[in-house]
XYZ file of N, CA and C in Angstrom:
531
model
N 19.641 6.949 12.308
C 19.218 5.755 13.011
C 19.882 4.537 12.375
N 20.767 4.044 13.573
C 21.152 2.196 12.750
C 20.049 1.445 12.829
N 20.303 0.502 12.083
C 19.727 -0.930 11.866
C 20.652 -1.784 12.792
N 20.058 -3.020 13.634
C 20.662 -3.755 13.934
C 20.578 -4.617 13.448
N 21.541 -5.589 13.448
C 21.663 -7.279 12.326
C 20.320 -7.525 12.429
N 19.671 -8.211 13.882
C 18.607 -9.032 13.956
C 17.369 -7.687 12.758
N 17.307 -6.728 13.239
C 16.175 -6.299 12.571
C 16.859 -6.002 10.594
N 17.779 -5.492 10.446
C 17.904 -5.771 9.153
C 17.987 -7.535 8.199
N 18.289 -8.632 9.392
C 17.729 -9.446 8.636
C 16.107 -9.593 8.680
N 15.474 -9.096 9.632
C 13.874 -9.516 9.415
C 13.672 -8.065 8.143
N 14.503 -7.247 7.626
C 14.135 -6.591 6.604
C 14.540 -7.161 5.145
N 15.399 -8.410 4.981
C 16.078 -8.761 3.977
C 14.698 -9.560 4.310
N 14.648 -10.546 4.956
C 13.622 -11.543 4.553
C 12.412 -11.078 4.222
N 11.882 -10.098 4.662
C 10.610 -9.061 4.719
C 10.558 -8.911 2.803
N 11.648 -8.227 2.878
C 11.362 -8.036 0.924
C 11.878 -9.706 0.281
N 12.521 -10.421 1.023
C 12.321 -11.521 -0.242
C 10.706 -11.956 -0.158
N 9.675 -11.634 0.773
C 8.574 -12.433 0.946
C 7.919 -11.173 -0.537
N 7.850 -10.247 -0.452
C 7.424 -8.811 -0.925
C 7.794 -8.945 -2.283
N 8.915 -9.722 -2.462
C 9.427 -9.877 -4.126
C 8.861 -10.991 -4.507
N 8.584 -11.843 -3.504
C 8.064 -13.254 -4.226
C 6.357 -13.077 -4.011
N 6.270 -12.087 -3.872
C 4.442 -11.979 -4.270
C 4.107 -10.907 -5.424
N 5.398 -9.934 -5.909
C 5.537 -9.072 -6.986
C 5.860 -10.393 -7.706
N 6.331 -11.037 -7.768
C 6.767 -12.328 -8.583
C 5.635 -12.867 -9.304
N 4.815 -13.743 -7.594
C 4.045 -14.368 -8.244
C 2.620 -13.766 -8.698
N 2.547 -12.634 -8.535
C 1.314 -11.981 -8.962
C 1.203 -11.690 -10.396
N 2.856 -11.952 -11.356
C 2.987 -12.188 -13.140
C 2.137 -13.397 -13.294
N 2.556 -14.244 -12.433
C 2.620 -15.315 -12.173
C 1.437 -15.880 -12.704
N 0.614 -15.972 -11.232
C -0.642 -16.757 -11.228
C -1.589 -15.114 -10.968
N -2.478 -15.165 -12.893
C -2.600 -14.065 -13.168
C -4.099 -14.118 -12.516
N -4.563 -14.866 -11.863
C -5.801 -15.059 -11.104
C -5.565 -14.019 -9.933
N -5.125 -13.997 -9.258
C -4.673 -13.660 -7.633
C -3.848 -12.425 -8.453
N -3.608 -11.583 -9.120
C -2.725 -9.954 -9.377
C -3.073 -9.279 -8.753
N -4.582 -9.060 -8.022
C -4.432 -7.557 -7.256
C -4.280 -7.950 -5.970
N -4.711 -9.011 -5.651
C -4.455 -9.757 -3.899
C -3.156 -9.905 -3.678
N -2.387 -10.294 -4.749
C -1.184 -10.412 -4.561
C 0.003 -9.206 -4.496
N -0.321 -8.378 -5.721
C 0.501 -7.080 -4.934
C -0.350 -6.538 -3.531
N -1.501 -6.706 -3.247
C -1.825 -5.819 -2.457
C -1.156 -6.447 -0.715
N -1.138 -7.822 -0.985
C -0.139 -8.351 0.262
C 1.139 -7.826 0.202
N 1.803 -7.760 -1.393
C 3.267 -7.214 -1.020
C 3.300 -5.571 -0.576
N 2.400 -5.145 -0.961
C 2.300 -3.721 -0.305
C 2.404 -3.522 1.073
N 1.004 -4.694 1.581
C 1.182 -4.636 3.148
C 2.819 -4.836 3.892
N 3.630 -5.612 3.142
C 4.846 -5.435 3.591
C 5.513 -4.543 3.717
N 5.438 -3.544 3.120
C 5.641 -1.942 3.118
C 5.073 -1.155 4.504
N 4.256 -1.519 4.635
C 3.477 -1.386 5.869
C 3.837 -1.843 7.393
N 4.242 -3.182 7.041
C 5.043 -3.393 8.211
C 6.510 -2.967 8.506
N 7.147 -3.060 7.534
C 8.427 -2.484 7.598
C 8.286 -1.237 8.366
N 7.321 -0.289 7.633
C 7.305 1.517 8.148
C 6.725 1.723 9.571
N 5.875 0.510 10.219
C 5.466 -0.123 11.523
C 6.070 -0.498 12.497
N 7.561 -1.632 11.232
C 8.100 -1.925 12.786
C 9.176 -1.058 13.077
N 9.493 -0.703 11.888
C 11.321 0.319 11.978
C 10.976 1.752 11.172
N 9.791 2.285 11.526
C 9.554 4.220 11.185
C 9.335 4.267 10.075
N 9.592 5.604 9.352
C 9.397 5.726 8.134
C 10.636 5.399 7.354
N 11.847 6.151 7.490
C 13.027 5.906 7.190
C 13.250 4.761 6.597
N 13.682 3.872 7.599
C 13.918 2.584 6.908
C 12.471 1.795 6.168
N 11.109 2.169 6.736
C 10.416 1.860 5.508
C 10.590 2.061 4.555
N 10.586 3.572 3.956
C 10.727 3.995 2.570
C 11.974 3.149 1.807
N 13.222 3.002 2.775
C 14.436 2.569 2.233
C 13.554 1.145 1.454
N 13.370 0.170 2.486
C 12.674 -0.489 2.199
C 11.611 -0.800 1.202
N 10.734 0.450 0.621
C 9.972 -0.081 -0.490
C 10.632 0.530 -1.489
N 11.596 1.720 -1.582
C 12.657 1.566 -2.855
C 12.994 0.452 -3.369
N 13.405 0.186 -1.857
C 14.776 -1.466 -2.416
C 13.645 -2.504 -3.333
N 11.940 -2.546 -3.196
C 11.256 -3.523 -3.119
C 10.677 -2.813 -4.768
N 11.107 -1.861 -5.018
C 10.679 -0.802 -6.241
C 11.506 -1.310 -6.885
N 12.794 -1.255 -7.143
C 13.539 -1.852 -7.322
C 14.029 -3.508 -7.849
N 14.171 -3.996 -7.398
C 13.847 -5.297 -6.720
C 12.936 -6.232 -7.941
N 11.878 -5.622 -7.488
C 10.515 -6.152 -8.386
C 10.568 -5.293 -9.862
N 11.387 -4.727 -10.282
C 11.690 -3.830 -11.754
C 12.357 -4.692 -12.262
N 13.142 -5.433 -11.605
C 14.645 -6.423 -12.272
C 14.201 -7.789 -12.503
N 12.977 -8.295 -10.948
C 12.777 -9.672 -11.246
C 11.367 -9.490 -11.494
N 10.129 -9.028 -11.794
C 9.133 -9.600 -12.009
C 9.158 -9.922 -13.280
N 7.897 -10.864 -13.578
C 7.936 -11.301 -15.266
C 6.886 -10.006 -15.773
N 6.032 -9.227 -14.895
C 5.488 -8.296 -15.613
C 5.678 -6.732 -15.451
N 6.446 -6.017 -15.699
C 6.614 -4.858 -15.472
C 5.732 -3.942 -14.838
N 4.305 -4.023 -15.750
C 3.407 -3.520 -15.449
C 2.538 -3.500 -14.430
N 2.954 -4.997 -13.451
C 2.349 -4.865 -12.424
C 3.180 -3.968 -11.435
N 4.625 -3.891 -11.736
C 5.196 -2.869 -10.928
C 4.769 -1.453 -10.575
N 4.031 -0.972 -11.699
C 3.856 0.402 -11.528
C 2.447 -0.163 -10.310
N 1.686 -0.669 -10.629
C 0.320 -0.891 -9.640
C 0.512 -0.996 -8.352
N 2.013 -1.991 -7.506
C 2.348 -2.214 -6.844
C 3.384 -0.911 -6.210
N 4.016 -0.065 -6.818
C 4.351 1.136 -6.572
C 3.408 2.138 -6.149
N 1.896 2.217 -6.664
C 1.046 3.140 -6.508
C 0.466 2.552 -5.007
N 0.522 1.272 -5.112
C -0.263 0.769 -3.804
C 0.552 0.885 -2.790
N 1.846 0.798 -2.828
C 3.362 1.025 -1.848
C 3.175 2.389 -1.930
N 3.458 3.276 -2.314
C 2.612 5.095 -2.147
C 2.060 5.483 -1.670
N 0.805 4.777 -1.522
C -0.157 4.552 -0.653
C 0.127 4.476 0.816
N 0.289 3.424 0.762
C 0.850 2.810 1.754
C 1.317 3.805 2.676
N 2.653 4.058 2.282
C 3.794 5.205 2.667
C 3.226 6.083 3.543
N 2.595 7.064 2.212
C 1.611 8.138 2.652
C 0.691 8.065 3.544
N -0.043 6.870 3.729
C -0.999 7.005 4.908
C -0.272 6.843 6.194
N 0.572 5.794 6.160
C 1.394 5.481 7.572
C 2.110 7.356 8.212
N 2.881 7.791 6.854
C 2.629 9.244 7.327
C 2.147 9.803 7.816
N 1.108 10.152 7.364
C -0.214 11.011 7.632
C -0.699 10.698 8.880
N -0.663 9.275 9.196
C -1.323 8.884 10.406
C 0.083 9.108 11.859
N 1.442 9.382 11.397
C 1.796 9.505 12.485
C 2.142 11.174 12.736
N 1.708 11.924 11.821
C 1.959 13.323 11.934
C 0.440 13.614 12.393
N -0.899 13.088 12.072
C -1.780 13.371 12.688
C -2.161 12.881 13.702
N -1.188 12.218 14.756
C -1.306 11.784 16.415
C -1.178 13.077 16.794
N -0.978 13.918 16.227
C -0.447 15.587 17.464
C -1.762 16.191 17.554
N -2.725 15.862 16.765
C -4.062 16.524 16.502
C -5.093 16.377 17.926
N -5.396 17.162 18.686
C -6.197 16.685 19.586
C -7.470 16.032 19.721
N -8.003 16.370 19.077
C -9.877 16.281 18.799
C -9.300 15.149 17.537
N -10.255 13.926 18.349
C -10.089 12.736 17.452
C -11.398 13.103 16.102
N -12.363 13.726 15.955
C -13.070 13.201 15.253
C -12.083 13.925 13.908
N -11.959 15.171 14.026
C -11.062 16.152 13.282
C -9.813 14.576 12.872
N -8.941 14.292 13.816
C -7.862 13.422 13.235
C -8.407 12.155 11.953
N -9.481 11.998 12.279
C -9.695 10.511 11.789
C -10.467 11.076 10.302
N -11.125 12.498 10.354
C -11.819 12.822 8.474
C -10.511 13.583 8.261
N -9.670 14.022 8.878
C -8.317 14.785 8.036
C -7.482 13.546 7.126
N -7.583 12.052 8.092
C -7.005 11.520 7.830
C -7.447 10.769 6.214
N -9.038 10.321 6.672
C -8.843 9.506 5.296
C -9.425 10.958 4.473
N -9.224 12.016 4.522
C -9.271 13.202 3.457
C -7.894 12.955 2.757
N -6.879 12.731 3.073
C -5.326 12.553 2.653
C -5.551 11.522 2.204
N -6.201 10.254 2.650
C -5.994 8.990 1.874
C -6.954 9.197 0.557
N -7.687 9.758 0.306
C -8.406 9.767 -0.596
C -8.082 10.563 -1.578
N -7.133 11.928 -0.889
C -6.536 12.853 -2.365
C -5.760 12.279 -2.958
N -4.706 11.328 -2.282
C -3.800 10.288 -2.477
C -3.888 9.671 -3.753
N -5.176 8.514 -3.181
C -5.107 7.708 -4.225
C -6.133 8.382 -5.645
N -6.863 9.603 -5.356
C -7.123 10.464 -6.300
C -6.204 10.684 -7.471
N -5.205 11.805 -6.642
C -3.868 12.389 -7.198
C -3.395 11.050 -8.196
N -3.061 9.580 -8.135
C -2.664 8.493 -8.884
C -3.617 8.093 -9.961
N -4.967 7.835 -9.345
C -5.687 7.143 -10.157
C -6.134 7.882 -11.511
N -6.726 9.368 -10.856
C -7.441 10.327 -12.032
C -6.177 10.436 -13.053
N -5.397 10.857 -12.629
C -4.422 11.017 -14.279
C -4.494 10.092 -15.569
N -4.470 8.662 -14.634
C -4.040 7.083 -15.523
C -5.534 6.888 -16.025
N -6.472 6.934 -15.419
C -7.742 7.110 -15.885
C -8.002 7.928 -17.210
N -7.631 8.833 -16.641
C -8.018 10.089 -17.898
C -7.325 10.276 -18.961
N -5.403 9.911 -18.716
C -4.235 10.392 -19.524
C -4.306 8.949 -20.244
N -4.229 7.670 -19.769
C -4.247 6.280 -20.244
C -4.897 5.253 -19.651
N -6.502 5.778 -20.129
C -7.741 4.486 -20.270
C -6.893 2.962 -20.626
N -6.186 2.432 -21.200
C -6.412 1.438 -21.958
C -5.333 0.999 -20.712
N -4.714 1.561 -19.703
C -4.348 0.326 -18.575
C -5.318 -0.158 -17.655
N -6.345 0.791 -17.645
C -7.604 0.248 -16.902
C -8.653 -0.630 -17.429
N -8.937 -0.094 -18.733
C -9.785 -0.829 -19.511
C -9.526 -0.961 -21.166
N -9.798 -2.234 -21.356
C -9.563 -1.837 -23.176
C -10.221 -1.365 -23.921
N -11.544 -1.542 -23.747
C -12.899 -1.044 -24.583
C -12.594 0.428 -24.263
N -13.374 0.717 -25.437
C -13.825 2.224 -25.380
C -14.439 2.991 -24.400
N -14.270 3.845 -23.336
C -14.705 4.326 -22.345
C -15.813 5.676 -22.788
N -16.883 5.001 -22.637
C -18.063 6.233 -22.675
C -17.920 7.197 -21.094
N -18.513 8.620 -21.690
C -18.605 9.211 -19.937
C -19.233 8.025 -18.825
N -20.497 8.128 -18.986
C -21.233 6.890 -17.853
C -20.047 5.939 -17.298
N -19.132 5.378 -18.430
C -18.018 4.541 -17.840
C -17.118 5.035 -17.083
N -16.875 6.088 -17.396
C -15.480 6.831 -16.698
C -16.102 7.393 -15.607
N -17.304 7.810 -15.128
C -18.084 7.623 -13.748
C -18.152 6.318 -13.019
N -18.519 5.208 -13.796
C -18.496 4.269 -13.021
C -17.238 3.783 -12.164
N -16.101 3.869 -13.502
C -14.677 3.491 -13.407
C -14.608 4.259 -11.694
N -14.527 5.436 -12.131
C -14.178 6.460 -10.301
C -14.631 5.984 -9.229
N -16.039 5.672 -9.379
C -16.708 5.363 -8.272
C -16.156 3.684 -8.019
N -16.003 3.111 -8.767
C -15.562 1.881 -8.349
C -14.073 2.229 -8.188
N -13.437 2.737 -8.184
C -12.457 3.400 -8.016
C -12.415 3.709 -6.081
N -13.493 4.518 -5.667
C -13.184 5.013 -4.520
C -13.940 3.763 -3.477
N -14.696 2.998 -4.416
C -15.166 1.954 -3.465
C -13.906 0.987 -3.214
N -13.333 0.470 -4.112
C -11.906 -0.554 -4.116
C -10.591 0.097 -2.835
N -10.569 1.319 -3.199
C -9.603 2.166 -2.267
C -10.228 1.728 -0.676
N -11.754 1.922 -0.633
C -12.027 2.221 0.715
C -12.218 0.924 0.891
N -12.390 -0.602 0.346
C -11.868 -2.177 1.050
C -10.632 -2.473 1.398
N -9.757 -1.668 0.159
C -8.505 -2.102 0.146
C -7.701 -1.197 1.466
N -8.156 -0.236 2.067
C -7.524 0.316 2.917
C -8.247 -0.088 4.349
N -9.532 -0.968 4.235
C -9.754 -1.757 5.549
C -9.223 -3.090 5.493
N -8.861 -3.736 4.595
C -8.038 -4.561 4.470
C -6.745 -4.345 5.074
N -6.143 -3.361 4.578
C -4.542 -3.199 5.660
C -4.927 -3.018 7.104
N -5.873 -1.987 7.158
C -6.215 -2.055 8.749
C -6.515 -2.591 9.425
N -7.617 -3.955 8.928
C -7.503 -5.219 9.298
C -5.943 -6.566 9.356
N -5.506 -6.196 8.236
C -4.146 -6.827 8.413
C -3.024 -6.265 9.485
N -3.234 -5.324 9.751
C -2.128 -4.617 10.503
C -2.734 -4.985 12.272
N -3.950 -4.654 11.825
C -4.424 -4.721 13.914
C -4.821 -6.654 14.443
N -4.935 -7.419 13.060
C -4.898 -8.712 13.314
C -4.037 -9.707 13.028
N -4.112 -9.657 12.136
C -2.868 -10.849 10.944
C -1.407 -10.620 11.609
N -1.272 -9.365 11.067
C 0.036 -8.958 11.677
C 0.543 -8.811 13.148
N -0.334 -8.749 13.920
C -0.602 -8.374 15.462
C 0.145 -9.754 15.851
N -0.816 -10.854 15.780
C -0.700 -12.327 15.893
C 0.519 -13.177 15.502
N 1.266 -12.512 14.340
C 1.948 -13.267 13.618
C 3.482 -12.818 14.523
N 3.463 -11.168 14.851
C 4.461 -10.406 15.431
C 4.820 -10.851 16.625
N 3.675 -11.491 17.534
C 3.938 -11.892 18.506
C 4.795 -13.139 18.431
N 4.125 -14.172 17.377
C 4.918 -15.462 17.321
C 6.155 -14.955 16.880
N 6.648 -14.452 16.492
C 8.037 -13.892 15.768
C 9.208 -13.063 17.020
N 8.180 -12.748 17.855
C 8.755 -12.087 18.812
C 9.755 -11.008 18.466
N 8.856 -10.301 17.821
C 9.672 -9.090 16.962
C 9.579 -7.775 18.138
């Protein structure tokens, strides 16, 4: 599949917006998870408006990208896990349109979103506490940690779905994309 000019420049500008919120999320250390979690959503639109293909190309380049210019490294990996995310669900959700019986499509679906961000979180949790928390993690904590864990996943993934069926809806039109 080509790219045409007009849509590969709305993909150059797409990641300078995506780099300058990996940017400023070193940045202004108030706003770090709102802020990658918008540059993620850009990941989202990309794989929305031009497939998976050039999405993925797209959050490489933005993997990338944000490795060379952010001031904090470390938010890269967070912003990679949330771009993963991302990825994977937009996947999942267009390989599970073939599924007939909606109720089946919609618990298969967030069953995948949830092993997902499982599969990421439990390791870093368990293998390296001290990016999540600095104190000493008692069991009771490392329960809590999860569960606030699967509560954050399940805002943060009505958040895109809200961004994608409104924000973005609205904005696409003015853009006349």
């Amino acid at each position: 599949m080509h790219l045409t000019s007009k849509r590969l420049a709305f993909l150059g500008l797409l990641l300078a917006v995506d780099i300058l919120l990996i940017i400023l999320s070193g940045v202004l250390e108030f706003n770090t998870l709102f802020l990658l979690a918008a540059a993620s959503f850009c990941v989202g639109i990309a794989i929305r408006e031009y497939r998976l293909r050039p999405g993925f190309a797209f959050f490489i380049a933005s993997l990338l990208l944000g490795a060379i210019l952010a001031p904090n490294k470390l938010y890269c990996i967070t912003y990679a896990a949330m771009g993963f995310y991302i990825v994977i669900s937009e996947y999942a959700y267009d390989k599970l349109l073939y599924i007939n019986r909606m109720n089946s499509r919609v618990s298969l679906l967030w069953i995948i979103k949830y092993l997902t961000f499982n599969v990421m979180f439990l390791p870093i949790l368990f293998l390296s506490p001290k990016l999540i928390y600095s104190g000493q993690l008692s069991p009771t904590l490392y329960l809590v940690l999860i569960i606030a864990g699967q509560v954050a996943l399940y805002i943060y993934d009505w958040a895109y779905i809200y961004f994608q069926g409104s924000i973005w809806t609205k904005a696409r039109k003015k853009l006349k994309l």
